[in-house]
mmCIF file of C-alpha atoms and ligand atoms in Angstrom:
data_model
loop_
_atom_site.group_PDB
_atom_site.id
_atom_site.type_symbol
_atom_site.label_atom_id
_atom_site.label_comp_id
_atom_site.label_asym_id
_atom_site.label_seq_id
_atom_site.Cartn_x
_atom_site.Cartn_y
_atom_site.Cartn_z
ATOM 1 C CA UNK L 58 0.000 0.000 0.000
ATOM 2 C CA UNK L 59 1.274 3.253 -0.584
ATOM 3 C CA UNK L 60 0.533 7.049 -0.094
ATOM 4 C CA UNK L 61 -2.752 9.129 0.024
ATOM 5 C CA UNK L 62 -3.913 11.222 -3.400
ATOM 6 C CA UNK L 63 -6.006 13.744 -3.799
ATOM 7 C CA UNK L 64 -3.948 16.899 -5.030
ATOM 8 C CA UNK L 65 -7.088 19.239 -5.253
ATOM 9 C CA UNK L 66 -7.611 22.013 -3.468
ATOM 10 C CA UNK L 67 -4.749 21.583 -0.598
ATOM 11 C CA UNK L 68 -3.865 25.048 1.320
ATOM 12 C CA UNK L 69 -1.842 27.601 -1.151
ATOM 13 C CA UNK L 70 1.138 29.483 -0.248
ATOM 14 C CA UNK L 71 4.471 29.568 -1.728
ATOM 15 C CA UNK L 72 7.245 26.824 -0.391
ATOM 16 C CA UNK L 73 10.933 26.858 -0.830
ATOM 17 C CA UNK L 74 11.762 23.213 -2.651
ATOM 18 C CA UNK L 75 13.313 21.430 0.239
ATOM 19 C CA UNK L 76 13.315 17.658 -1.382
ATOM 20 C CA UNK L 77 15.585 15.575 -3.667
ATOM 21 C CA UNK L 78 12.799 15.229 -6.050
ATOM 22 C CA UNK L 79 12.740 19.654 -6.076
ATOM 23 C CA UNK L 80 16.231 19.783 -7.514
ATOM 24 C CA UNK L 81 14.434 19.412 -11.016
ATOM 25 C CA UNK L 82 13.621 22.693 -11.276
ATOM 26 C CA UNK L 83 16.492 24.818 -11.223
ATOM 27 C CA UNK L 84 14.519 27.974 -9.524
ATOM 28 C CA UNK L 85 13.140 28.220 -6.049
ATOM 29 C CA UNK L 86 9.553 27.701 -6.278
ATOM 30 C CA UNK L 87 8.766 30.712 -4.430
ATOM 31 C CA UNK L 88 10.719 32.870 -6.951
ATOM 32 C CA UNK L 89 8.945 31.011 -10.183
ATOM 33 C CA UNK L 90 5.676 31.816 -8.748
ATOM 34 C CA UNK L 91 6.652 35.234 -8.091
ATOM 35 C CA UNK L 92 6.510 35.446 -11.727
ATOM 36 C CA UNK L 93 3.129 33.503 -12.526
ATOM 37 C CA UNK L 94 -0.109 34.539 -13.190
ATOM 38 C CA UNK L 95 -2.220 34.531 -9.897
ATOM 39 C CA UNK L 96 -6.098 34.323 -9.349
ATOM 40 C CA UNK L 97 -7.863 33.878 -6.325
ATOM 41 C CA UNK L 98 -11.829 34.187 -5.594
ATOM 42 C CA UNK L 99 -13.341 30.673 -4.868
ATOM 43 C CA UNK L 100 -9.639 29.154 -5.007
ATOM 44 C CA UNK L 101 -6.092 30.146 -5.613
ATOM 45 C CA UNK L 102 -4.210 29.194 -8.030
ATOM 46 C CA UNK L 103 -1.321 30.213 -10.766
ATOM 47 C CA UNK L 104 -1.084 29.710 -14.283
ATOM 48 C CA UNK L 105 1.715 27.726 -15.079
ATOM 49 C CA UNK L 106 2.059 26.024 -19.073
ATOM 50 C CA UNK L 107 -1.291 26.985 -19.796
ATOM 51 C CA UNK L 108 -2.931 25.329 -16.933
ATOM 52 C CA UNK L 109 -4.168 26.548 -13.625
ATOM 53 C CA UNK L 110 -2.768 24.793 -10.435
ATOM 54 C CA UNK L 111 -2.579 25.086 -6.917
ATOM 55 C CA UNK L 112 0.377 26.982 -5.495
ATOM 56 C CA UNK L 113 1.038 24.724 -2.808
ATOM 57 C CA UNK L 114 1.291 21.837 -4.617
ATOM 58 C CA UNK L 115 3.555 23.052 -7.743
ATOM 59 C CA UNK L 116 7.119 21.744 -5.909
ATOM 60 C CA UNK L 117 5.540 18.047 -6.157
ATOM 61 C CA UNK L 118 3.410 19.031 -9.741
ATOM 62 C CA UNK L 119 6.587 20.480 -11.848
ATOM 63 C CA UNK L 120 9.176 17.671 -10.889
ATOM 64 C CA UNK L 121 6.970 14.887 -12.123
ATOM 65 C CA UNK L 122 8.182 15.477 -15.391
ATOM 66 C CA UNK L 123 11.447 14.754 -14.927
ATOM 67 C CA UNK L 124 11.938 12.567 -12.172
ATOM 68 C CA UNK L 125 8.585 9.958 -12.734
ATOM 69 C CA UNK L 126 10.316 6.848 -15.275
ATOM 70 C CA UNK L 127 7.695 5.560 -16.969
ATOM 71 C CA UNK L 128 8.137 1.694 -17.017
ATOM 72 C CA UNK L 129 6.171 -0.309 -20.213
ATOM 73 C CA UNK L 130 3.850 -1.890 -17.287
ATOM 74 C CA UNK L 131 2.685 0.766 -15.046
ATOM 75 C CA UNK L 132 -0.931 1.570 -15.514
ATOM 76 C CA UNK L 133 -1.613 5.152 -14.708
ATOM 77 C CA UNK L 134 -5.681 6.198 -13.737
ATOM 78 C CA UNK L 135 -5.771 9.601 -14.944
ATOM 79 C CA UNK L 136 -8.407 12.321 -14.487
ATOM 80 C CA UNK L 137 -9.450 15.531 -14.154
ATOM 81 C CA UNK L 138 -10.911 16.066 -10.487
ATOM 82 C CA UNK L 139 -14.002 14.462 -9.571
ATOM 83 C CA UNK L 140 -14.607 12.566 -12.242
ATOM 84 C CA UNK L 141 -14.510 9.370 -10.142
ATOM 85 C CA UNK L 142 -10.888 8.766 -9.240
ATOM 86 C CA UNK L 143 -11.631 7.280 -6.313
ATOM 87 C CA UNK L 144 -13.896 4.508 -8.042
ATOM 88 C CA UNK L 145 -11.398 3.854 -11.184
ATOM 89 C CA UNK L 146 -8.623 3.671 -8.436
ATOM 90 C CA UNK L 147 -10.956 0.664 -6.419
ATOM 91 C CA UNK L 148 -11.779 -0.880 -9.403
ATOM 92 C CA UNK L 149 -8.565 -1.022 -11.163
ATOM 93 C CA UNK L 150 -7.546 -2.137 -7.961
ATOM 94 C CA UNK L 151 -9.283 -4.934 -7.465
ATOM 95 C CA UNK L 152 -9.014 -5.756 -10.946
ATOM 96 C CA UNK L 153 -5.469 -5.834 -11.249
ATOM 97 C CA UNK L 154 -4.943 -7.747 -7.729
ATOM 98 C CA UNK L 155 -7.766 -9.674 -8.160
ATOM 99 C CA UNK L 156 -5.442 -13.076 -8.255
ATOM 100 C CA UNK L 157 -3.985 -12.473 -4.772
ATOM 101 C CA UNK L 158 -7.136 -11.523 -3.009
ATOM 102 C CA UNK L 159 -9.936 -13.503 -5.074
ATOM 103 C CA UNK L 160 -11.247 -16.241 -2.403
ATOM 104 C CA UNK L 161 -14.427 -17.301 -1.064
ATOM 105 C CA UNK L 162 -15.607 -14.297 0.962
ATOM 106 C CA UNK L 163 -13.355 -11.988 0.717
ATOM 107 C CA UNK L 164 -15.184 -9.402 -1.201
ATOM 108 C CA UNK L 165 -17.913 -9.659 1.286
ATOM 109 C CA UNK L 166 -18.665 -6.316 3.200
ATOM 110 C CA UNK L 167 -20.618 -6.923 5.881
ATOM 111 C CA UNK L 168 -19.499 -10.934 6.578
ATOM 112 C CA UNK L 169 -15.702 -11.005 7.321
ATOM 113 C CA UNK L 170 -14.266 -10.189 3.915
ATOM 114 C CA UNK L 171 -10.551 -9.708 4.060
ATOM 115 C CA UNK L 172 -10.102 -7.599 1.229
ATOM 116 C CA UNK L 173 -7.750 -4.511 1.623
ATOM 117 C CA UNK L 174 -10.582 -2.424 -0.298
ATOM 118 C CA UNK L 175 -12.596 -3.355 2.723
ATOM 119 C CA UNK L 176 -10.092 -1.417 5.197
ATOM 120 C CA UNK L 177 -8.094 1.244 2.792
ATOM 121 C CA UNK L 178 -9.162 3.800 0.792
ATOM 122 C CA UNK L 179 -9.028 3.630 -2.771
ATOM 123 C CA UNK L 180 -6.652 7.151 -2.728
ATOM 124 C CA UNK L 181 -4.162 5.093 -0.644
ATOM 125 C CA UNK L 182 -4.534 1.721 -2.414
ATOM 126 C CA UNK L 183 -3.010 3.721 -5.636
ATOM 127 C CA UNK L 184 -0.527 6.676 -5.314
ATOM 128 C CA UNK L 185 -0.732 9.287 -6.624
ATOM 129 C CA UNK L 186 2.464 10.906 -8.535
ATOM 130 C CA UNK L 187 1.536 14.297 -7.565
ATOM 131 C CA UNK L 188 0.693 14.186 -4.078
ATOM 132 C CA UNK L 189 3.368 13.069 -1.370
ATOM 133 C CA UNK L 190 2.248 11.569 1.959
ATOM 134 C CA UNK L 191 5.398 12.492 4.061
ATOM 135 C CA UNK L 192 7.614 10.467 3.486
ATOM 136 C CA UNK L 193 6.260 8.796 0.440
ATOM 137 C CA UNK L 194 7.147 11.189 -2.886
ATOM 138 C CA UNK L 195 8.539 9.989 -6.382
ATOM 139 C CA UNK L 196 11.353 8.353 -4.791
ATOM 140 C CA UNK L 197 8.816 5.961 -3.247
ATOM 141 C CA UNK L 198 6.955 5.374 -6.425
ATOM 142 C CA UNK L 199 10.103 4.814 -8.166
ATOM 143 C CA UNK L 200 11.095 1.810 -5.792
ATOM 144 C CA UNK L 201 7.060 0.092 -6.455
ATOM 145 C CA UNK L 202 7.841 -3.080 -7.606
ATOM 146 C CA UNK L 203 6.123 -3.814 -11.005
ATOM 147 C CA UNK L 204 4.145 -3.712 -12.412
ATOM 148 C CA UNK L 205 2.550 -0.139 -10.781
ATOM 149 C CA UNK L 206 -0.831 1.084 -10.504
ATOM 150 C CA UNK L 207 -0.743 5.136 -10.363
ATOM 151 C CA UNK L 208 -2.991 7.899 -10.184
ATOM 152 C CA UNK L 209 -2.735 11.289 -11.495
ATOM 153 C CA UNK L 210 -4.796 14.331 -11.853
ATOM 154 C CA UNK L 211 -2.009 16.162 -14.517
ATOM 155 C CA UNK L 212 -2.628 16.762 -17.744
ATOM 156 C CA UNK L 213 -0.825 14.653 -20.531
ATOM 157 C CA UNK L 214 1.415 17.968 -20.961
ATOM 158 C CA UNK L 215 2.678 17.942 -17.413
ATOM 159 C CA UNK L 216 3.465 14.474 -17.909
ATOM 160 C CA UNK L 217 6.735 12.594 -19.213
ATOM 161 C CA UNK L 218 6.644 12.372 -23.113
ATOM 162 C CA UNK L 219 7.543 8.645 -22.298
ATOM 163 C CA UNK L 220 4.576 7.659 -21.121
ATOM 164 C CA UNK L 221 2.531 7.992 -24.143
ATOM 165 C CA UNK L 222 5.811 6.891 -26.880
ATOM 166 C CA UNK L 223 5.450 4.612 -29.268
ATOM 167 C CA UNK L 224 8.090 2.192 -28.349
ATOM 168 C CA UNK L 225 9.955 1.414 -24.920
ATOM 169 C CA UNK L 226 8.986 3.012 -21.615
ATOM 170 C CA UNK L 227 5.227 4.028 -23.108
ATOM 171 C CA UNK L 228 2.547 2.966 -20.038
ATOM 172 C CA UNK L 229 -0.703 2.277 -20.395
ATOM 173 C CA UNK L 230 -3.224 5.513 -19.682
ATOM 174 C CA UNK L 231 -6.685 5.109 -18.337
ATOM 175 C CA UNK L 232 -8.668 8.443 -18.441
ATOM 176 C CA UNK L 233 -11.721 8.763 -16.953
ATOM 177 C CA UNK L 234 -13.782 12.126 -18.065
ATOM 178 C CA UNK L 235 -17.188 13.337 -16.337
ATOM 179 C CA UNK L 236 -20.135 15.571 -17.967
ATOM 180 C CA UNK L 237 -18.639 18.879 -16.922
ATOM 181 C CA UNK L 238 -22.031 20.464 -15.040
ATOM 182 C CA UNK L 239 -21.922 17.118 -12.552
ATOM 183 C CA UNK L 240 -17.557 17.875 -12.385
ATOM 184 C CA UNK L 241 -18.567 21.824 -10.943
ATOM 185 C CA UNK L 242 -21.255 20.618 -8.859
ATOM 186 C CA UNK L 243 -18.614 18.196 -7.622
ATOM 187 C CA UNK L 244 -15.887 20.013 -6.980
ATOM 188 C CA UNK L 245 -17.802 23.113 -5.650
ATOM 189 C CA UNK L 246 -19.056 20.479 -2.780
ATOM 190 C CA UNK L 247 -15.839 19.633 -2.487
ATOM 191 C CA UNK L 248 -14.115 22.546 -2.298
ATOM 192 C CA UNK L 249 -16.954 23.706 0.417
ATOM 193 C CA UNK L 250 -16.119 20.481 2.604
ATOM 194 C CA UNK L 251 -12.223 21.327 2.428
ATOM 195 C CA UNK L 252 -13.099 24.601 3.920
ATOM 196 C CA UNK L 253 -15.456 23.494 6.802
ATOM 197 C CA UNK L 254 -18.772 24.179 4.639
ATOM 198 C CA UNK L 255 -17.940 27.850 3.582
ATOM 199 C CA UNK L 256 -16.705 29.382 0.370
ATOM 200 C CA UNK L 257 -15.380 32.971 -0.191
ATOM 201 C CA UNK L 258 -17.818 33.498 -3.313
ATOM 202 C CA UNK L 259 -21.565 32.571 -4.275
ATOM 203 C CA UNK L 260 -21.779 29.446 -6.735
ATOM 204 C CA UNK L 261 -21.996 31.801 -9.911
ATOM 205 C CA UNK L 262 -19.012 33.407 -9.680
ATOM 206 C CA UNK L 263 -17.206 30.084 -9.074
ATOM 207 C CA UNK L 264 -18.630 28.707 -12.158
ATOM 208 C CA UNK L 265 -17.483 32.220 -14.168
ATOM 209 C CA UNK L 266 -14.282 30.951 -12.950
ATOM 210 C CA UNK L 267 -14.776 27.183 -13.948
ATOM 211 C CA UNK L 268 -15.742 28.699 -17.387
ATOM 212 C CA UNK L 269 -13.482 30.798 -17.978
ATOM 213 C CA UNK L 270 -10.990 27.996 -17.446
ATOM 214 C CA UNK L 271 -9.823 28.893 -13.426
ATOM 215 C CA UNK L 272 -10.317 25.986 -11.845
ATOM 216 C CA UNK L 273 -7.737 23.236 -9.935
ATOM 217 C CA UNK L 274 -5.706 21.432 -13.145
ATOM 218 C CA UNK L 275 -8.232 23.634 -15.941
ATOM 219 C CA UNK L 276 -8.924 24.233 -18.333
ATOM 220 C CA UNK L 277 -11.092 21.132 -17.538
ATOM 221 C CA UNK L 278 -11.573 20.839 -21.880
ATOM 222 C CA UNK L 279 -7.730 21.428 -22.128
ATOM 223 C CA UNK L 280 -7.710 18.454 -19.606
ATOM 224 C CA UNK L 281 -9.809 16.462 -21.573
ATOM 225 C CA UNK L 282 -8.281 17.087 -24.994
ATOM 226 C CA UNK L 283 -4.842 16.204 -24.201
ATOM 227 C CA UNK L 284 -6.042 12.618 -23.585
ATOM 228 C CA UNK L 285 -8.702 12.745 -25.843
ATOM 229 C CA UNK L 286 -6.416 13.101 -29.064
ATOM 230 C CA UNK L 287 -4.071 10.802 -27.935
ATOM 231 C CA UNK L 288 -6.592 8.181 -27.311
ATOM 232 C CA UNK L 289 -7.671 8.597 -30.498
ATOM 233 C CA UNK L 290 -4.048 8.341 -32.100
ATOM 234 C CA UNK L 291 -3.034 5.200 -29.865
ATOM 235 C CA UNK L 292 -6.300 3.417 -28.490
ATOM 236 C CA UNK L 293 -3.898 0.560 -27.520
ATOM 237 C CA UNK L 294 -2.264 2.744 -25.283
ATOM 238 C CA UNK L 295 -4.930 5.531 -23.900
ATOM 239 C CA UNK L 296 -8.378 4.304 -23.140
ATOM 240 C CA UNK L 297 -10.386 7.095 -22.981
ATOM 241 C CA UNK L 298 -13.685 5.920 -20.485
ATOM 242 C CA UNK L 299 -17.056 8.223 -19.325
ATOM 243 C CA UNK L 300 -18.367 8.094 -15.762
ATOM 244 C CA UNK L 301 -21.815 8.410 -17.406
ATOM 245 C CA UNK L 302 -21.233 5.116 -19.205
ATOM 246 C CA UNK L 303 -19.603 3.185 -16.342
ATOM 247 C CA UNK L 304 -22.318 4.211 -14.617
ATOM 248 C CA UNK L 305 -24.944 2.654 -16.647
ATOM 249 C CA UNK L 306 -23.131 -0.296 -17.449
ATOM 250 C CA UNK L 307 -19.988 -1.178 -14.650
ATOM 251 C CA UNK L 308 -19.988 -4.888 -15.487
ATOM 252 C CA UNK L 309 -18.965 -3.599 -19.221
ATOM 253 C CA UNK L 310 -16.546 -1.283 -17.504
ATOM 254 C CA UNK L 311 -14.781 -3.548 -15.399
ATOM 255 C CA UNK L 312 -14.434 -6.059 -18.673
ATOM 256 C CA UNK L 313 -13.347 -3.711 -20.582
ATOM 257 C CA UNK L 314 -10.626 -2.094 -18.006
ATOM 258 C CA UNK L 315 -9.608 -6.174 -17.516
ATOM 259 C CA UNK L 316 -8.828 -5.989 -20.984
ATOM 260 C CA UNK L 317 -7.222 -3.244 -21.257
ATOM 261 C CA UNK L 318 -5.212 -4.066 -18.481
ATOM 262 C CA UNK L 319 -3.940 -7.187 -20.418
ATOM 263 C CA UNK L 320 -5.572 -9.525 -17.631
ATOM 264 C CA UNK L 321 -8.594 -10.494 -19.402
ATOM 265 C CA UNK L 322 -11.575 -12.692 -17.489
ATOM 266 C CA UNK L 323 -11.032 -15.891 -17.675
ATOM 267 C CA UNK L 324 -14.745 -17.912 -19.034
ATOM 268 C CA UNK L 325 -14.161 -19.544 -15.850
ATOM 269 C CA UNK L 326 -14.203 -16.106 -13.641
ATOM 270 C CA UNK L 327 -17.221 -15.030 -16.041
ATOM 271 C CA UNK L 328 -18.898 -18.117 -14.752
ATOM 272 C CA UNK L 329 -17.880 -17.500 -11.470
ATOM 273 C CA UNK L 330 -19.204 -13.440 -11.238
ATOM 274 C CA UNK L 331 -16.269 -12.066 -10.764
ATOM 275 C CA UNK L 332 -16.637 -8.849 -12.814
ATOM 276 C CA UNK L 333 -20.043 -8.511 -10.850
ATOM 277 C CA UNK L 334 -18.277 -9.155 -7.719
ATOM 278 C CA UNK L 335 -16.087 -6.369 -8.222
ATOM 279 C CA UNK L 336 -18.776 -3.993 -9.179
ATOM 280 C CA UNK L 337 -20.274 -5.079 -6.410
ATOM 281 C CA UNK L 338 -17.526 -4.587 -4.078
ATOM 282 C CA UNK L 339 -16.417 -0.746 -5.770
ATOM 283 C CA UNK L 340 -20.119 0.387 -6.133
ATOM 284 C CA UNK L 341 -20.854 4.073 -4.362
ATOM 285 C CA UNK L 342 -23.102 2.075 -2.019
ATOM 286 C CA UNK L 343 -20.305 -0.504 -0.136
ATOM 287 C CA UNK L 344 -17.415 1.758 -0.377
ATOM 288 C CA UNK L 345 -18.907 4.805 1.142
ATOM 289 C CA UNK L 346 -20.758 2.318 3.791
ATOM 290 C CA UNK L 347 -17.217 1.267 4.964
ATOM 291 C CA UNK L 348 -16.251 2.529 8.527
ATOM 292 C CA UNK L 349 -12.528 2.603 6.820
ATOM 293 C CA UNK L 350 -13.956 5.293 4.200
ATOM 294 C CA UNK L 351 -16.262 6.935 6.728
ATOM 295 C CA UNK L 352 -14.305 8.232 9.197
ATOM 296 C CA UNK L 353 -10.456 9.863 9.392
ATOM 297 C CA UNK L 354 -8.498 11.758 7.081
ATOM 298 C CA UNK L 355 -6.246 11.299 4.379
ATOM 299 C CA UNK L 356 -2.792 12.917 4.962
ATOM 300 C CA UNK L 357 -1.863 14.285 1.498
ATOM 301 C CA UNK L 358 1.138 16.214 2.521
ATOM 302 C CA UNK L 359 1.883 20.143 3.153
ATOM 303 C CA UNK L 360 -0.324 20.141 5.751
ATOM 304 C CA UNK L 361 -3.391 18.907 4.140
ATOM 305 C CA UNK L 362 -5.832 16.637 4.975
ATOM 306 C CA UNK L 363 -8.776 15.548 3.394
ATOM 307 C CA UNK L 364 -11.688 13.860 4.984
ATOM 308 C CA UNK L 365 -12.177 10.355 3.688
ATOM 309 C CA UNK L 366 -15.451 10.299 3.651
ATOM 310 C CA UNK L 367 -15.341 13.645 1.238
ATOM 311 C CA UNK L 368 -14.496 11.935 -1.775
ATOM 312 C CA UNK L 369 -17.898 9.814 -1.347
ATOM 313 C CA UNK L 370 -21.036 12.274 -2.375
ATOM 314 C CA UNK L 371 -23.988 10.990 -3.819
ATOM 315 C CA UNK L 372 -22.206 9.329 -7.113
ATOM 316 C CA UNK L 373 -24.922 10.559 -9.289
ATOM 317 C CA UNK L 374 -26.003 11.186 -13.245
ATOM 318 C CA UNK L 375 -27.082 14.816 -13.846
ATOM 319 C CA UNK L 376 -26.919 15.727 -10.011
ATOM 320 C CA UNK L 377 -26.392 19.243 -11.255
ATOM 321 C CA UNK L 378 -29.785 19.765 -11.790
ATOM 322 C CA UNK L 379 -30.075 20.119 -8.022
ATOM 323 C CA UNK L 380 -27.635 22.863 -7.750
ATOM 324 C CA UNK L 381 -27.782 24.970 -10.632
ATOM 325 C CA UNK L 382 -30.169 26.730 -12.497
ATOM 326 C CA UNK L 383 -31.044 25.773 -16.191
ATOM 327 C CA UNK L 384 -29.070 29.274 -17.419
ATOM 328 C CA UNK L 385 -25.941 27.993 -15.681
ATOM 329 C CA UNK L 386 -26.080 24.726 -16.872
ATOM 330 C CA UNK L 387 -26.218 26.444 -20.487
ATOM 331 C CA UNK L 388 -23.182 28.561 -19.672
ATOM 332 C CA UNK L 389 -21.567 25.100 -19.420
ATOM 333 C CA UNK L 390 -22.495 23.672 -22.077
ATOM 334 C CA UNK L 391 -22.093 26.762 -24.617
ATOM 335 C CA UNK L 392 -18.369 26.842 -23.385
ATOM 336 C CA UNK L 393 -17.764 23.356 -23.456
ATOM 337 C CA UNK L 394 -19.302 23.022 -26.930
ATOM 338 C CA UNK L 395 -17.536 26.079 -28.131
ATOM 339 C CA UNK L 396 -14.324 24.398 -27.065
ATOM 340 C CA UNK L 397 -14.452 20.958 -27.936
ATOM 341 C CA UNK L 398 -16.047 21.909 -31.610
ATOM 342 C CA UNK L 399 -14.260 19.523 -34.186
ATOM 343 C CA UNK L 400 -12.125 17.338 -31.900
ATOM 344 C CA UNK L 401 -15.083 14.495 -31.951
ATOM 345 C CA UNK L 402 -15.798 14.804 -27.942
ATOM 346 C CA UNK L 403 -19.043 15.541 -27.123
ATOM 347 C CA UNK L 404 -21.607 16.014 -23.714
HETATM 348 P P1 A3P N 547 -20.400 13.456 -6.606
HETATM 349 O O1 A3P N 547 -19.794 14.606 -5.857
HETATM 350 O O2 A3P N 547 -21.144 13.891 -7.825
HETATM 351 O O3 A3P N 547 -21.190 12.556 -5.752
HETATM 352 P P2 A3P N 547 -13.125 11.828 -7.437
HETATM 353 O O4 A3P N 547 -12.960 10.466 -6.889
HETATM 354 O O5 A3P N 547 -12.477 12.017 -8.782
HETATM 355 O O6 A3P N 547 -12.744 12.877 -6.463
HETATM 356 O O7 A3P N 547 -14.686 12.000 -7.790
HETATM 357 C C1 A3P N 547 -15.609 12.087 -6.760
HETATM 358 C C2 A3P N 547 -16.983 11.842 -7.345
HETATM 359 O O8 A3P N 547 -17.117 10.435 -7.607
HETATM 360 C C3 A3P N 547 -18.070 12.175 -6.356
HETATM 361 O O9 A3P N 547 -19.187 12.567 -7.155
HETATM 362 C C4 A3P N 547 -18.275 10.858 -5.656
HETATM 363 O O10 A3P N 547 -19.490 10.756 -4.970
HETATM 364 C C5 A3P N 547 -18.191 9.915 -6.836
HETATM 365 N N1 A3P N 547 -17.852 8.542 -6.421
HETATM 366 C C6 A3P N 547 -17.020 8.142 -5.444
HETATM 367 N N2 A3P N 547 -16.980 6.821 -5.359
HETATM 368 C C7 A3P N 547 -17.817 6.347 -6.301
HETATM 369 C C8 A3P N 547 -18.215 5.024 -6.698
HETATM 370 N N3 A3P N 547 -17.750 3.947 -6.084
HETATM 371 N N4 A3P N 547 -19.095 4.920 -7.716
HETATM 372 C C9 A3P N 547 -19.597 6.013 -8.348
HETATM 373 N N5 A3P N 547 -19.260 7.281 -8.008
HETATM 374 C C10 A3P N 547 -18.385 7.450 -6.995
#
């Protein structure tokens, strides 16, 4: 087991680099964002290669580049936030370790099941390369055994070039994209829970800033391009998945993610229910139910913790429709379709 994710919306300040892994960059992180962009309203954050991150977090963000090796087996989860990290993390989880922890009973919640996603959150079960539990940064990931499960919430830019190339180190890239009003709706709850129910600005002015492109890791389209185009030009490496079709169909998910994965269902685990099991076992309803996703925090470094239970809402389809008004969910989807015109991706 490794370290706790979650880079969102951690405290902001500047931070002198004080790590091995800060050495990459050759400036002091307080004097590079001295010289970014800056925003603040309903969250802070600096522009840095186009997109818009938190301040705090940029010492662990930047280095990634350089110091993550992408090895031909890791898997890496990646998504924009709250487009259901925490479930592609449990079920790509239990997918992938499914051969070590697949016995009679021990994906049962409530009767003695010994399954580690019965006791650890999915954020810990897969790191995160971005966010560093003390004591547990890149240098950690790079000494995971293989082959590595890893999370990320960068964009494919902020990335190594190896883990998309053609030959050698290139992973394997799961991205997981969300319907955009149900993201904001998402992350404005969550951004309210990280500050003890209260946020500096009303709901519309957040969402100006959402589409205008300020949010945590936005431009969420920007996001969602990067990994969009490169699905499209290697599908064998990038599969590009919807929450809104897992969803409806997480059986179809799971197989398909097995696949993908290179560990295919065997006709004997078909027989068996073993994709259902592990739908079972990942749905909203048992993981939020456990005490070990309930209660306590996640440390995610710097000082910030995040409730567990926070990253388990209400897992809904076209929950914005409690929250925002029909005009605001048009300002969504005007910008969303006025960015994403001709690249094939649609909400
Ligand atoms: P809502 O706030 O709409 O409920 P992330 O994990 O990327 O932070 O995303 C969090 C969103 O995924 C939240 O959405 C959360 O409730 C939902 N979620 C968490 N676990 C889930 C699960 N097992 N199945 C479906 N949705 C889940």
């Amino acid at each position: 087991m490794a370290q706790a994710a979650a880079s969102e919306s951690g405290k902001s300040g500047t931070k002198t680099p004080t790590s091995a892994a800060d050495e990459a960059e050759p400036k002091s992180y307080s004097d590079l964002l001295s010289t970014l962009p800056a925003r603040g309203g309903w969250v802070s954050l600096v522009q840095y290669q186009n997109y818009w991150l938190n301040p705090g977090r940029l010492q662990h963000i930047i280095p990634v580049k350089e110091l993550y090796k992408p090895r031909a087996d890791d898997i890496i989860l990646a998504t924009y936030l709250k487009c259901g990290t925490t479930w592609l993390k449990a079920l790509a989880f239990a997918i992938t370790t499914r051969g070590r922890h697949h016995h009679a009973g021990a994906f049962a919640a409530d009767d003695g099941g010994d399954h580690p996603l019965l006791t650890v959150h999915p954020q810990e079960a897969v790191p995160h390369l971005e966010v560093h539990t003390p004591g547990q940064g890149l240098a950690d990931i790079e000494m995971l055994q293989s082959p590595r499960l890893l999370g990320t919430h960068l964009p494919l830019s902020l990335l190594p070039p190896a883990v998309v190339a053609t030959s050698g180190s290139g992973c394997r890239v799961v991205y997981l994209c969300r319907q955009p009003k149900d993201v904001f709706v998402s992350l404005w709850h969550f951004v309210m829970d990280m500050r003890g129910g209260r946020s500096p600005v009303e709901m519309d002015a957040a969402l100006s800033m959402f589409c205008e492109g300020v949010s945590p890791f936005g431009p969420v389209w920007e996001h969602y391009l990067e990994y969009w185009k490169e699905s499209l030009a290697r599908p064998e490496q990038v599969l590009f998945m919807r929450y809104e079709e897992m969803v409806a169909d997480p059986v179809r998910a799971v197989k398909t993610l097995a696949g993908f994965f290179a560990v295919p269902f065997t006709e004997e685990e078909e027989r068996a229910g073993v994709p259902e099991e592990i739908v079972r076992l990942c749905s909203f309803e048992t993981l939020s139910g456990l005490e070990s996703n309930r209660t306590g925090d996640l440390d995610c470094g710097d000082n910030t913790v995040i409730g567990k239970s926070t990253f388990f809402r209400k897992g809904k389809v076209g929950d914005w429709e409690n929250h925002m008004t029909k005009e605001m969910g048009k300002k969504v989807d005007d910008v969303f379709e006025e960015k994403l015109k001709g690249s094939g991706l649609v909400f």
